[in-house]
Amino acid sequence: MPGKVTIDTVADHAQVSRQTVSNVINSPHLVREATRDRVLAAIDELGYRANHAARQMRTGRSRLIAARIEPTRDGINGSILDRFLHGLTEAAAPAGYRIVLYTAADDATEIATYDELLGSYELDAFVLTSTHHGDVRTRWLTEHEVPFVSFGRPWGAPDGHSWVDVNGAAGIAEATRRLLAGGHRRIGFLGWPEGSGVGDNRRDGWVTAMRDAGHDPTGLDRRVPDGTDEGERAARDLLSGGDSPTALVCASDSLALGALRATAGDRRIAVTGFDDTPVAQAIGLTSVGQPLAEAAGRCVELLARLLDNPAAPDGPEHILLRPHLVVRDSG
Amino acid sequence: MPGKVTIDTVADHAQVSRQTVSNVINSPHLVREATRDRVLAAIDELGYRANHAARQMRTGRSRLIAARIEPTRDGINGSILDRFLHGLTEAAAPAGYRIVLYTAADDATEIATYDELLGSYELDAFVLTSTHHGDVRTRWLTEHEVPFVSFGRPWGAPDGHSWVDVNGAAGIAEATRRLLAGGHRRIGFLGWPEGSGVGDNRRDGWVTAMRDAGHDPTGLDRRVPDGTDEGERAARDLLSGGDSPTALVCASDSLALGALRATAGDRRIAVTGFDDTPVAQAIGLTSVGQPLAEAAGRCVELLARLLDNPAAPDGPEHILLRPHLVVRDSG
DNA sequence: TTGTATGCGTTATCAA
DNA sequence: TTGATAACGCATACAA
């Protein structure tokens, strides 16, 4: 420990005042080049790094962004948000931000956590995930004037904030069209119960693709809670009738895995999943992959812009990313 | 925004000095009960929360713990550390700490990150993961007197620091013994090349269990880099000879998945994996599960103790956790 | 272009 | 048991 290097140490070393050092760091254009070089050299030589706490106290900004880490729900789908977190961490660092983690069981406790986090840590912003219908979190944050971006559209709510999302409908539509191009006509859909923004959107993609190709999707879908067993049951049900589907497009890899079990190795029935999870990779399931790293990067971009222009002259921005189909053996 | 509530606001409200408020918070025993109650009431009423930056500046402690998030290597095994992170976040919060994320491609850049993180954010401690032979990170942290705990033993290095680990050998031994009890005699092992602490340890479990049961493990193992394809090839190789194994114990779920492919649905050949990943759950693979939440909790415990007693009178502590076998269809 | 003075909110030291 | 004062390291307004 070579003694703490503060801005004063640097000032002494470079034979300038403390203020000049501060200017070199925060407003370099105010300082004559020769002076600046001397200060920079001193900073480098001494290994000076601005103390975060002191700066935060003065500016009120912590350069910390909070993000939630999920309490490991479904093992299959759980990994997506983790991958998003990876991306967030990687994108935030070069922008000078760090990611702080928190967990919350539901919206109410999440809001309580906001309150606590903001009160003591003075976080600069939040990245919300898993937005849904009737999401009270966005309203709370807006009312408290906390900068935030959501990964996920504000389903059913006004677009009062910036968000980044992936066009699930487009992804499912692409998967469906690919099957149509492959000669399939009766393509079923396994999705979630009505009312989930994400789920309804994915189903829309299937409906649109079918209609566009002149096929009536009526009766060809089942809507069940997410899960492998649920998917298996629904798929059996769908496949048991007369005129049963020759292909199944699913809203998640869990459902798709269940469907695959239901087809019991009958390779003629094509199955596609959603999210390109490790499970899909492992078992050779064709799946729609989300560009998570890009989504995370965009979130950081939007946030950085938001934080730099507190006046927000641009208004909220919305970015809709296209997913990509990863074709594997399953059809 | 009802105006910032600082310690002075509380002091005014409770008719005491600022210092007394501080004492109520940090050294309650110094304050008379009546005074304390009055202050506490004021704190509650005003919704006061200590400003983190100011406290940090004074005490030099940030109550922030850094942990690495992996750059999504193998999709199958990647999830383990994420689950560990979940546990860390959950355990840290009640102890008054938060987890800050960072990424690093290798040990060298990780050390550079330590330096930067410590210099500017003044993190209190680090949680290391994926310790390995010749790990330079632990030495750096020790030399710089940075408190840290590792999840993973210091393979081949002196136990100079506290760590938490899971007894992989015991887990593999248990899996092996279970197969022995089920009548298997020729039990093969699929592991990683020699030199990886974790891998060698897992293999030891198999060797020990076999020898204890009076069986010679010689020639019954293959050691390959982790991966599904590698596992499949190695399993084929192992199964192709005469007197081929009737069961395969694997060092990872990736290898086990490969082995499962090699057995091509021959249910008589039992396969077990390691880590109880989502993939194992999805395909019904028997696997050894690590108590990740508990490991994370223990890490926080050790860290908290370390940070409270900077003198470290206890010396480093070591905690070895037992994994548990999750039995599924695969044997 | 550079320097001086001040304050951010907290805790530690010391005196009362 | 309580209170006054200083100090942590930095950035800003203002003066030179």
XYZ file of C-alpha atoms (C1' of nucleotides) in Angstrom:
694
model
C 0.000 0.000 0.000
C 1.910 3.054 -1.258
C -0.342 5.508 0.572
C -3.545 6.788 -0.909
C -3.141 8.714 -4.102
C -5.628 11.542 -4.073
C -6.151 14.447 -6.330
C -3.872 16.435 -4.022
C -1.033 14.013 -4.483
C -1.321 14.470 -8.194
C -1.527 18.229 -7.863
C 1.636 18.346 -5.807
C 3.419 16.052 -8.162
C 2.458 18.065 -11.220
C 3.043 21.373 -9.509
C -0.485 22.612 -10.054
C -3.501 23.187 -7.909
C -5.971 20.550 -7.080
C -8.542 22.294 -9.207
C -6.415 22.054 -12.307
C -6.141 18.338 -11.877
C -9.894 18.150 -11.543
C -10.260 20.172 -14.708
C -7.905 17.936 -16.600
C -10.161 15.053 -15.695
C -13.573 16.608 -16.070
C -13.126 19.549 -18.407
C -9.859 19.018 -20.269
C -10.603 21.786 -22.739
C -10.173 24.352 -20.002
C -6.555 23.448 -19.439
C -3.545 24.484 -21.499
C -1.985 21.577 -23.290
C 1.365 21.724 -21.582
C -0.261 21.757 -18.177
C -2.602 19.005 -19.155
C 0.214 16.766 -20.309
C 2.079 17.335 -17.102
C -0.967 16.447 -15.041
C -1.759 13.431 -17.160
C 1.793 12.219 -16.741
C 1.511 12.609 -12.992
C -1.777 10.738 -12.944
C -0.245 7.945 -14.905
C 2.900 7.829 -12.867
C 1.141 7.784 -9.538
C -1.582 5.439 -10.684
C -4.201 7.889 -9.565
C -7.835 6.939 -9.830
C -10.617 9.209 -8.757
C -12.275 8.064 -5.585
C -15.701 6.946 -6.392
C -17.438 7.724 -3.156
C -16.155 11.259 -3.016
C -17.190 11.921 -6.568
C -20.551 10.380 -5.941
C -21.122 12.511 -2.906
C -20.388 15.590 -4.896
C -22.247 14.722 -8.075
C -24.947 12.515 -6.668
C -24.238 9.892 -9.308
C -22.944 6.468 -8.488
C -22.321 5.083 -11.968
C -24.078 1.984 -10.744
C -26.944 0.386 -12.608
C -29.188 -2.114 -10.928
C -30.505 -5.233 -12.578
C -32.503 -8.105 -11.220
C -31.246 -11.623 -11.202
C -34.005 -14.182 -11.347
C -34.562 -16.621 -8.520
C -33.925 -19.607 -10.791
C -37.392 -20.411 -11.859
C -37.655 -22.827 -14.742
C -34.279 -24.408 -15.327
C -34.716 -24.379 -19.057
C -35.862 -20.842 -19.618
C -34.011 -19.360 -16.672
C -30.795 -19.053 -18.559
C -32.008 -16.354 -20.924
C -31.969 -13.564 -18.417
C -28.606 -14.691 -17.200
C -27.248 -14.335 -20.685
C -28.809 -10.920 -20.848
C -27.025 -10.068 -17.614
C -23.732 -11.150 -19.110
C -24.321 -8.788 -21.963
C -25.289 -6.003 -19.639
C -22.119 -6.347 -17.622
C -19.987 -6.360 -20.707
C -21.692 -3.379 -22.266
C -21.793 -1.328 -19.097
C -18.096 -1.486 -18.266
C -16.784 0.452 -21.273
C -19.506 3.038 -20.695
C -18.190 3.522 -17.188
C -21.014 1.790 -15.406
C -21.183 -1.265 -13.228
C -24.076 -3.624 -12.677
C -25.384 -4.207 -9.182
C -27.593 -7.210 -8.595
C -30.776 -7.563 -6.639
C -33.489 -10.160 -6.404
C -37.180 -9.890 -5.815
C -39.917 -12.446 -5.662
C -42.644 -10.248 -7.111
C -43.401 -6.723 -8.282
C -44.264 -5.461 -4.815
C -41.041 -6.573 -3.189
C -39.171 -5.383 -6.236
C -40.527 -1.909 -5.703
C -39.571 -2.064 -2.057
C -36.095 -2.963 -3.217
C -36.001 0.037 -5.552
C -36.792 2.225 -2.639
C -34.092 0.772 -0.477
C -31.497 0.702 -3.219
C -32.145 4.277 -4.209
C -32.258 5.476 -0.646
C -28.918 4.153 0.393
C -26.909 3.342 -2.703
C -28.164 6.143 -4.909
C -28.200 4.004 -8.000
C -28.204 5.863 -11.267
C -30.678 3.692 -13.098
C -32.487 0.397 -13.379
C -32.785 -2.149 -16.120
C -36.127 -3.886 -15.920
C -36.741 -7.315 -17.319
C -39.813 -9.457 -17.767
C -42.256 -6.633 -18.283
C -45.843 -7.771 -18.326
C -49.439 -6.607 -18.387
C -50.323 -4.452 -15.415
C -46.705 -3.917 -14.529
C -46.652 -1.560 -11.559
C -42.890 -1.213 -11.547
C -42.675 1.112 -14.504
C -45.204 3.461 -13.012
C -43.394 3.581 -9.705
C -40.098 4.353 -11.362
C -41.632 6.973 -13.589
C -43.381 8.662 -10.701
C -40.200 8.725 -8.700
C -38.313 10.038 -11.689
C -35.833 7.228 -11.646
C -34.111 6.683 -14.982
C -34.750 3.225 -16.325
C -34.956 1.146 -19.446
C -36.841 -2.067 -19.827
C -35.906 -5.131 -21.759
C -39.412 -5.929 -22.854
C -42.218 -3.733 -24.127
C -44.679 -2.151 -21.732
C -47.430 -4.556 -22.695
C -50.763 -2.820 -22.675
C -49.377 0.303 -21.060
C -48.419 3.624 -22.636
C -44.881 3.852 -23.986
C -43.741 6.377 -21.433
C -40.223 5.047 -21.194
C -37.427 3.744 -23.344
C -37.313 0.068 -24.029
C -35.576 -2.606 -26.014
C -37.350 -5.740 -27.064
C -37.143 -8.662 -29.406
C -39.791 -9.156 -32.034
C -41.104 -12.531 -30.969
C -43.908 -12.491 -33.524
C -41.398 -12.048 -36.314
C -39.334 -14.922 -34.986
C -42.266 -17.289 -34.748
C -43.502 -16.157 -38.150
C -40.131 -16.931 -39.645
C -40.124 -20.373 -38.090
C -43.634 -20.967 -39.381
C -42.817 -19.785 -42.884
C -39.824 -22.044 -42.978
C -42.041 -25.010 -42.219
C -44.544 -23.874 -44.840
C -41.718 -23.656 -47.352
C -40.755 -27.171 -46.347
C -44.157 -28.408 -47.418
C -45.984 -28.415 -44.112
C -49.567 -27.219 -44.251
C -51.094 -28.100 -40.932
C -48.773 -26.385 -38.508
C -49.822 -26.330 -34.878
C -48.870 -23.856 -32.194
C -48.127 -24.508 -28.543
C -48.293 -21.346 -26.491
C -49.186 -19.853 -23.176
C -52.600 -18.854 -21.878
C -54.011 -15.641 -23.256
C -53.109 -12.455 -21.448
C -49.336 -12.694 -21.427
C -47.973 -9.989 -23.683
C -45.023 -12.019 -24.814
C -47.097 -15.139 -25.335
C -49.859 -13.435 -27.296
C -47.294 -11.717 -29.443
C -45.579 -14.972 -30.311
C -48.878 -16.564 -31.176
C -49.684 -13.633 -33.434
C -46.613 -14.445 -35.459
C -47.907 -17.922 -36.108
C -51.427 -16.742 -36.932
C -50.122 -14.146 -39.351
C -47.779 -16.518 -41.134
C -50.518 -19.096 -41.514
C -53.098 -16.645 -42.766
C -50.630 -15.051 -45.158
C -50.066 -18.464 -46.662
C -53.788 -19.002 -46.962
C -54.132 -21.523 -44.157
C -56.678 -21.334 -41.407
C -55.000 -21.717 -38.025
C -58.276 -22.279 -36.201
C -58.159 -25.187 -33.811
C -54.518 -25.867 -34.444
C -53.222 -24.358 -31.223
C -53.174 -25.180 -27.552
C -52.450 -22.731 -24.772
C -51.014 -24.031 -21.554
C -48.730 -22.844 -18.751
C -45.086 -23.168 -19.607
C -43.459 -26.482 -18.814
C -42.260 -29.692 -20.349
C -45.080 -31.838 -19.038
C -47.662 -29.275 -20.064
C -46.142 -29.186 -23.531
C -46.182 -32.931 -23.812
C -49.821 -33.189 -22.828
C -50.887 -30.379 -25.123
C -48.957 -31.852 -28.013
C -50.520 -35.272 -27.497
C -53.893 -33.672 -27.468
C -53.190 -31.772 -30.647
C -51.764 -34.809 -32.393
C -54.477 -37.215 -31.357
C -57.291 -35.742 -33.420
C -57.932 -36.463 -37.060
C -56.113 -34.204 -39.487
C -53.475 -33.646 -36.861
C -50.621 -31.194 -37.439
C -47.444 -32.285 -39.145
C -45.404 -29.628 -37.402
C -45.477 -27.781 -34.094
C -44.243 -24.289 -33.434
C -43.784 -23.634 -29.734
C -43.531 -20.487 -27.651
C -40.676 -21.873 -25.577
C -38.078 -24.604 -25.548
C -39.792 -26.177 -22.548
C -42.985 -26.639 -24.498
C -41.008 -27.803 -27.499
C -39.181 -30.368 -25.446
C -42.526 -31.676 -24.242
C -43.779 -31.764 -27.811
C -40.730 -33.708 -28.843
C -41.535 -36.273 -26.193
C -45.080 -36.501 -27.475
C -43.917 -37.188 -31.010
C -41.753 -39.939 -29.553
C -39.100 -39.920 -32.154
C -41.394 -39.533 -35.132
C -39.062 -37.377 -37.154
C -41.748 -36.526 -39.651
C -43.321 -34.191 -37.139
C -41.241 -31.061 -37.063
C -40.890 -29.166 -33.787
C -39.434 -25.722 -33.180
C -38.862 -23.992 -29.886
C -38.077 -20.499 -28.713
C -35.017 -18.988 -27.014
C -32.319 -21.280 -28.254
C -31.544 -22.439 -24.746
C -28.758 -24.858 -23.866
C -31.358 -27.584 -23.861
C -32.212 -26.847 -27.480
C -28.552 -26.960 -28.380
C -28.110 -30.192 -26.498
C -30.964 -32.112 -28.046
C -30.826 -30.628 -31.520
C -33.998 -28.611 -31.320
C -34.614 -25.936 -33.932
C -35.287 -22.777 -32.022
C -35.721 -19.026 -32.342
C -32.797 -17.277 -30.674
C -32.916 -13.821 -29.159
C -29.984 -11.455 -29.722
C -29.460 -11.019 -26.000
C -26.033 -9.468 -26.064
C -27.223 -6.886 -28.537
C -30.345 -6.198 -26.528
C -28.210 -5.650 -23.454
C -25.901 -3.348 -25.352
C -28.813 -1.289 -26.581
C -30.198 -1.016 -23.083
C -26.920 0.404 -21.877
C -26.827 2.811 -24.825
C -30.295 4.119 -24.096
C -29.512 4.411 -20.434
C -26.263 6.241 -21.032
C -28.044 8.704 -23.269
C -30.761 9.126 -20.694
C -28.280 9.784 -17.940
C -26.259 12.231 -19.971
C -29.299 14.269 -20.956
C -31.342 14.515 -17.820
C -33.634 16.883 -19.644
C -34.435 14.029 -22.032
C -34.988 16.148 -25.097
C -35.173 13.059 -27.256
C -38.077 11.501 -25.440
C -38.304 7.766 -24.915
C -36.733 5.539 -27.514
C -37.911 2.116 -28.582
C -35.790 -0.540 -30.169
C -37.248 -3.729 -31.568
C -34.696 -6.379 -32.433
C -35.129 -9.272 -34.811
C -34.524 -12.750 -33.477
C -32.857 -15.402 -35.615
C -33.856 -18.937 -36.347
C -31.352 -21.612 -35.415
C -32.110 -24.654 -37.507
C -31.277 -28.061 -36.098
C -32.412 -31.652 -36.497
C -35.844 -31.345 -35.017
C -37.385 -30.035 -38.182
C -39.113 14.482 -3.667
C -39.629 15.674 -0.074
C -36.150 17.131 0.198
C -33.175 15.058 1.166
C -33.398 13.551 4.598
C -29.937 13.619 6.102
C -28.662 12.811 9.501
C -29.088 16.489 10.349
C -32.756 16.404 9.521
C -33.161 13.557 11.924
C -31.094 15.286 14.569
C -33.236 18.401 14.377
C -36.398 16.394 14.452
C -35.320 14.391 17.480
C -33.802 17.369 19.226
C -30.380 15.830 19.505
C -27.040 16.380 17.878
C -26.047 14.808 14.656
C -23.503 12.673 16.425
C -26.104 11.147 18.680
C -28.074 10.047 15.667
C -24.951 8.495 14.270
C -24.392 6.711 17.546
C -27.912 5.370 17.583
C -27.210 3.832 14.218
C -23.687 2.596 14.698
C -23.180 2.205 18.434
C -26.627 2.022 20.033
C -25.224 0.901 23.359
C -23.707 4.323 23.861
C -27.058 6.034 23.842
C -29.581 6.226 26.650
C -32.713 4.302 25.865
C -35.089 7.238 25.947
C -32.904 9.199 23.563
C -32.486 6.200 21.346
C -36.216 5.667 21.068
C -36.771 9.269 20.196
C -34.138 9.131 17.472
C -35.422 5.846 16.141
C -38.894 7.306 15.948
C -37.580 10.287 14.026
C -35.687 8.040 11.632
C -38.781 6.027 11.025
C -41.015 9.017 10.624
C -38.750 10.795 8.187
C -37.820 7.669 6.308
C -34.168 8.425 6.811
C -31.597 6.187 5.217
C -27.902 6.723 5.617
C -26.201 7.968 2.510
C -23.964 5.325 1.227
C -21.352 7.431 -0.464
C -20.806 9.624 2.548
C -20.479 6.669 4.823
C -18.121 5.014 2.420
C -15.969 8.080 2.227
C -15.652 8.177 5.955
C -15.221 4.494 6.650
C -13.559 3.413 3.461
C -15.980 0.541 3.103
C -18.439 0.251 0.281
C -20.430 -2.795 1.345
C -20.029 -3.952 -2.215
C -18.734 -7.380 -3.118
C -17.530 -8.153 -6.591
C -18.208 -11.379 -8.399
C -17.446 -12.465 -11.917
C -20.114 -13.410 -14.360
C -18.968 -15.869 -16.951
C -18.928 -15.004 -20.633
C -21.355 -17.823 -21.452
C -18.963 -20.488 -22.403
C -20.536 -23.904 -22.682
C -24.283 -23.507 -22.692
C -24.805 -26.619 -20.673
C -22.373 -26.040 -17.856
C -22.565 -22.270 -17.917
C -25.656 -22.173 -15.815
C -23.953 -23.396 -12.656
C -22.135 -20.202 -11.924
C -25.235 -18.236 -12.677
C -27.086 -20.190 -10.054
C -24.233 -19.540 -7.688
C -24.601 -15.839 -8.443
C -28.275 -15.982 -7.623
C -27.416 -17.477 -4.282
C -24.754 -14.889 -3.672
C -27.145 -12.039 -4.321
C -29.738 -13.497 -2.040
C -27.313 -14.211 0.760
C -25.523 -10.889 0.531
C -28.574 -8.660 0.858
C -29.567 -9.587 4.409
C -25.926 -9.240 5.436
C -25.988 -5.702 4.130
C -23.890 -6.306 1.054
C -24.577 -6.008 -2.640
C -23.023 -7.884 -5.513
C -21.300 -5.980 -8.288
C -20.621 -7.813 -11.513
C -17.570 -7.874 -13.693
C -16.354 -10.029 -16.519
C -12.919 -11.108 -17.549
C -11.674 -13.328 -20.319
C -8.692 -14.726 -18.425
C -6.761 -14.452 -15.192
C -4.602 -11.593 -16.389
C -7.469 -9.348 -17.413
C -9.289 -10.376 -14.286
C -6.429 -9.076 -12.192
C -6.432 -5.856 -14.169
C -10.111 -5.588 -13.354
C -9.424 -6.086 -9.650
C -7.038 -3.222 -9.800
C -9.478 -0.934 -11.503
C -12.421 -1.939 -9.358
C -10.493 -1.462 -6.154
C -8.994 1.788 -7.260
C -12.200 3.522 -8.101
C -15.066 1.661 -6.468
C -13.258 0.609 -3.316
C -14.917 -2.768 -3.230
C -14.857 -4.530 0.086
C -14.169 -8.004 -1.164
C -14.164 -10.463 -4.018
C -15.723 -13.835 -4.519
C -13.592 -15.939 -6.798
C -14.949 -18.799 -8.826
C -13.383 -21.448 -11.011
C -10.143 -21.721 -9.109
C -7.575 -23.851 -10.859
C -3.977 -25.005 -10.799
C -1.530 -22.149 -11.032
C -4.186 -19.604 -10.230
C -2.441 -16.246 -10.085
C -5.508 -14.388 -8.890
C -5.367 -15.605 -5.326
C -1.761 -14.559 -4.977
C -2.463 -11.105 -6.327
C -5.357 -10.574 -3.972
C -3.388 -11.888 -1.015
C -0.429 -9.685 -1.788
C -2.642 -6.657 -2.088
C -4.392 -7.572 1.126
C -7.789 -7.653 -0.506
C -10.319 -9.737 1.405
C -11.670 -12.561 -0.685
C -13.179 -15.991 -0.566
C -13.105 -18.520 -3.314
C -15.766 -20.939 -4.382
C -13.386 -23.727 -5.228
C -10.303 -25.025 -3.488
C -6.879 -23.567 -4.238
C -5.850 -26.594 -6.226
C -2.201 -27.317 -5.686
C -1.588 -24.081 -3.834
C -1.286 -23.435 -0.102
C -4.542 -22.816 1.721
C -3.773 -19.221 2.505
C -7.334 -18.035 2.190
C -10.848 -19.023 3.092
C -12.773 -21.089 0.638
C -15.954 -23.028 0.116
C -16.088 -25.996 -2.167
C -18.175 -28.996 -3.050
C -16.756 -32.451 -2.593
C -16.884 -33.671 -6.165
C -15.085 -36.894 -5.355
C -17.720 -37.774 -2.789
C -20.467 -37.042 -5.306
C -18.957 -39.194 -7.996
C -18.205 -41.916 -5.465
C -21.823 -41.914 -4.377
C -23.007 -42.180 -7.972
C -20.568 -45.019 -8.552
C -21.590 -46.871 -5.409
C -25.201 -46.586 -6.385
C -24.456 -48.257 -9.689
C -22.450 -50.939 -7.908
C -25.388 -51.530 -5.612
C -27.561 -51.816 -8.691
C -25.469 -54.740 -9.892
C -23.067 -52.984 -12.228
C -19.493 -54.179 -12.100
C -17.775 -52.653 -15.081
C -18.389 -48.979 -14.545
C -16.572 -46.597 -16.837
C -15.602 -43.003 -16.212
C -15.648 -40.096 -18.632
C -13.590 -37.197 -17.381
C -11.331 -34.348 -18.344
C -7.630 -34.426 -19.134
C -5.309 -34.763 -16.174
C -4.240 -31.566 -14.505
C -7.568 -29.967 -13.774
C -8.066 -29.945 -10.032
C -11.792 -30.378 -10.255
C -11.552 -33.073 -12.893
C -8.885 -35.098 -11.124
C -10.840 -34.885 -7.920
C -13.981 -36.219 -9.547
C -12.075 -39.054 -11.109
C -10.613 -39.918 -7.708
C -14.118 -40.475 -6.438
C -14.721 -43.054 -9.088
C -11.371 -44.784 -8.566
C -11.921 -44.946 -4.830
C -15.445 -46.320 -5.082
C -14.350 -48.954 -7.560
C -11.333 -50.046 -5.544
C -13.318 -50.111 -2.317
C -15.723 -52.487 -3.986
C -12.858 -54.642 -5.146
C -12.982 -53.704 -8.813
C -10.041 -52.605 -10.875
C -10.829 -49.374 -12.697
C -7.833 -49.650 -14.995
C -8.636 -48.998 -18.620
C -12.226 -48.134 -17.893
C -11.860 -44.400 -18.222
C -11.369 -41.857 -20.963
C -10.211 -38.301 -20.466
C -11.242 -35.686 -22.985
C -11.996 -31.969 -23.089
C -15.475 -31.143 -21.956
C -18.186 -31.232 -24.602
C -21.026 -33.276 -25.931
C -19.232 -34.453 -29.055
C -16.123 -35.313 -27.099
C -18.244 -37.287 -24.675
C -19.966 -39.151 -27.455
C -16.702 -40.122 -29.099
C -15.094 -41.182 -25.848
C -18.140 -43.222 -24.870
C -18.186 -44.978 -28.223
C -14.541 -45.784 -27.832
C -15.093 -47.143 -24.347
C -18.124 -49.171 -25.387
C -16.624 -50.604 -28.528
C -14.064 -52.857 -26.861
C -14.745 -56.300 -25.499
C -15.838 -56.406 -21.889
C -17.231 -52.934 -22.317
C -18.703 -51.032 -19.374
C -22.344 -51.418 -18.469
C -22.473 -47.994 -16.887
C -20.758 -44.646 -17.357
C -20.090 -42.075 -14.701
C -19.289 -38.693 -16.193
C -17.573 -35.592 -14.874
C -20.157 -33.290 -16.446
C -23.596 -33.288 -17.961
C -22.108 -32.377 -21.326
C -20.040 -35.529 -21.349
C -22.997 -37.502 -20.047
C -25.229 -36.195 -22.794
C -22.641 -37.303 -25.312
C -22.475 -40.698 -23.650
C -26.232 -40.971 -23.834
C -26.031 -40.383 -27.561
C -23.408 -43.069 -27.873
C -25.588 -45.592 -26.103
C -28.325 -44.673 -28.547
C -31.235 -45.504 -26.372
C -29.819 -48.687 -24.940
C -31.357 -48.297 -21.522
C -29.274 -51.088 -20.076
C -26.251 -48.837 -20.092
C -26.622 -46.468 -17.169
C -25.265 -42.954 -17.478
C -24.806 -40.340 -14.782
C -23.718 -36.749 -15.172
C -22.528 -33.972 -12.942
C -24.053 -30.626 -11.986
C -27.715 -31.382 -12.386
C -28.051 -28.788 -15.119
C -31.319 -27.894 -16.823
C -30.317 -30.242 -19.605
C -30.129 -33.129 -17.162
C -33.551 -32.236 -15.835
C -34.921 -31.966 -19.334
C -33.718 -35.286 -20.643
C -34.019 -37.304 -17.447
C -30.334 -37.691 -16.773
C -29.242 -38.861 -13.340
C -26.764 -36.293 -12.126
C -24.785 -35.128 -9.129
C -26.093 -31.768 -7.976
C -24.072 -29.133 -6.192
C -25.652 -27.234 -3.299
C -24.993 -23.908 -4.966
C -27.261 -21.748 -2.869
C -25.671 -23.100 0.274
C -22.193 -22.638 -1.108
C -23.024 -19.035 -1.914
C -24.433 -18.487 1.552
C -21.302 -19.874 3.140
C -19.143 -17.643 0.998
C -21.016 -14.601 2.228
C -20.733 -15.823 5.806
C -16.992 -16.247 5.564
C -16.633 -12.911 3.883
C -18.735 -11.134 6.470
C -16.642 -12.630 9.228
C -13.486 -11.643 7.405
C -14.644 -8.083 6.968
C -15.757 -7.724 10.546
C -12.475 -8.980 11.961
C -9.843 -7.340 9.836
C -7.256 -8.761 12.177
C -8.450 -12.217 11.148
C -7.745 -13.982 14.398
C -9.500 -17.073 13.173
C -7.293 -17.614 10.179
C -8.659 -18.909 6.909
C -11.648 -21.203 7.054
C -12.447 -24.041 4.698
C -15.851 -25.477 4.060
C -16.382 -28.607 2.011
C -19.985 -29.280 1.074
C -21.484 -32.592 0.055
C -23.241 -32.776 -3.275
C -26.386 -34.846 -3.702
C -27.324 -37.400 -6.292
C -30.448 -36.691 -8.300
C -31.679 -39.977 -9.656
C -33.588 -39.980 -12.920
C -34.341 -42.358 -15.779
C -30.879 -42.604 -17.226
C -29.784 -45.197 -14.726
C -5.926 29.580 -17.686
C -5.227 28.700 -12.832
C -6.093 29.033 -7.822
C -9.118 29.614 -3.432
C -12.952 28.556 -0.797
C -16.847 25.798 0.208
C -19.820 21.927 0.947
C -21.629 17.090 -0.102
C -23.234 13.452 4.540
C -21.060 10.766 7.429
C -18.161 9.039 11.372
C -14.126 9.530 14.597
C -11.930 12.098 18.091
C -12.243 14.483 21.829
C -14.119 17.524 25.286
C -17.994 18.641 28.171
C -24.284 10.167 27.873
C -24.055 13.860 24.675
C -22.245 17.431 21.585
C -18.752 20.274 18.909
C -15.309 19.922 15.455
C -12.526 17.921 11.983
C -11.790 15.122 8.132
C -12.707 11.764 4.222
C -11.785 13.211 -1.584
C -13.873 15.534 -4.909
C -16.175 19.202 -7.933
C -18.180 23.629 -8.409
C -18.691 28.740 -8.162
C -16.030 32.342 -8.111
C -11.945 35.205 -7.882
C -7.445 36.173 -9.591
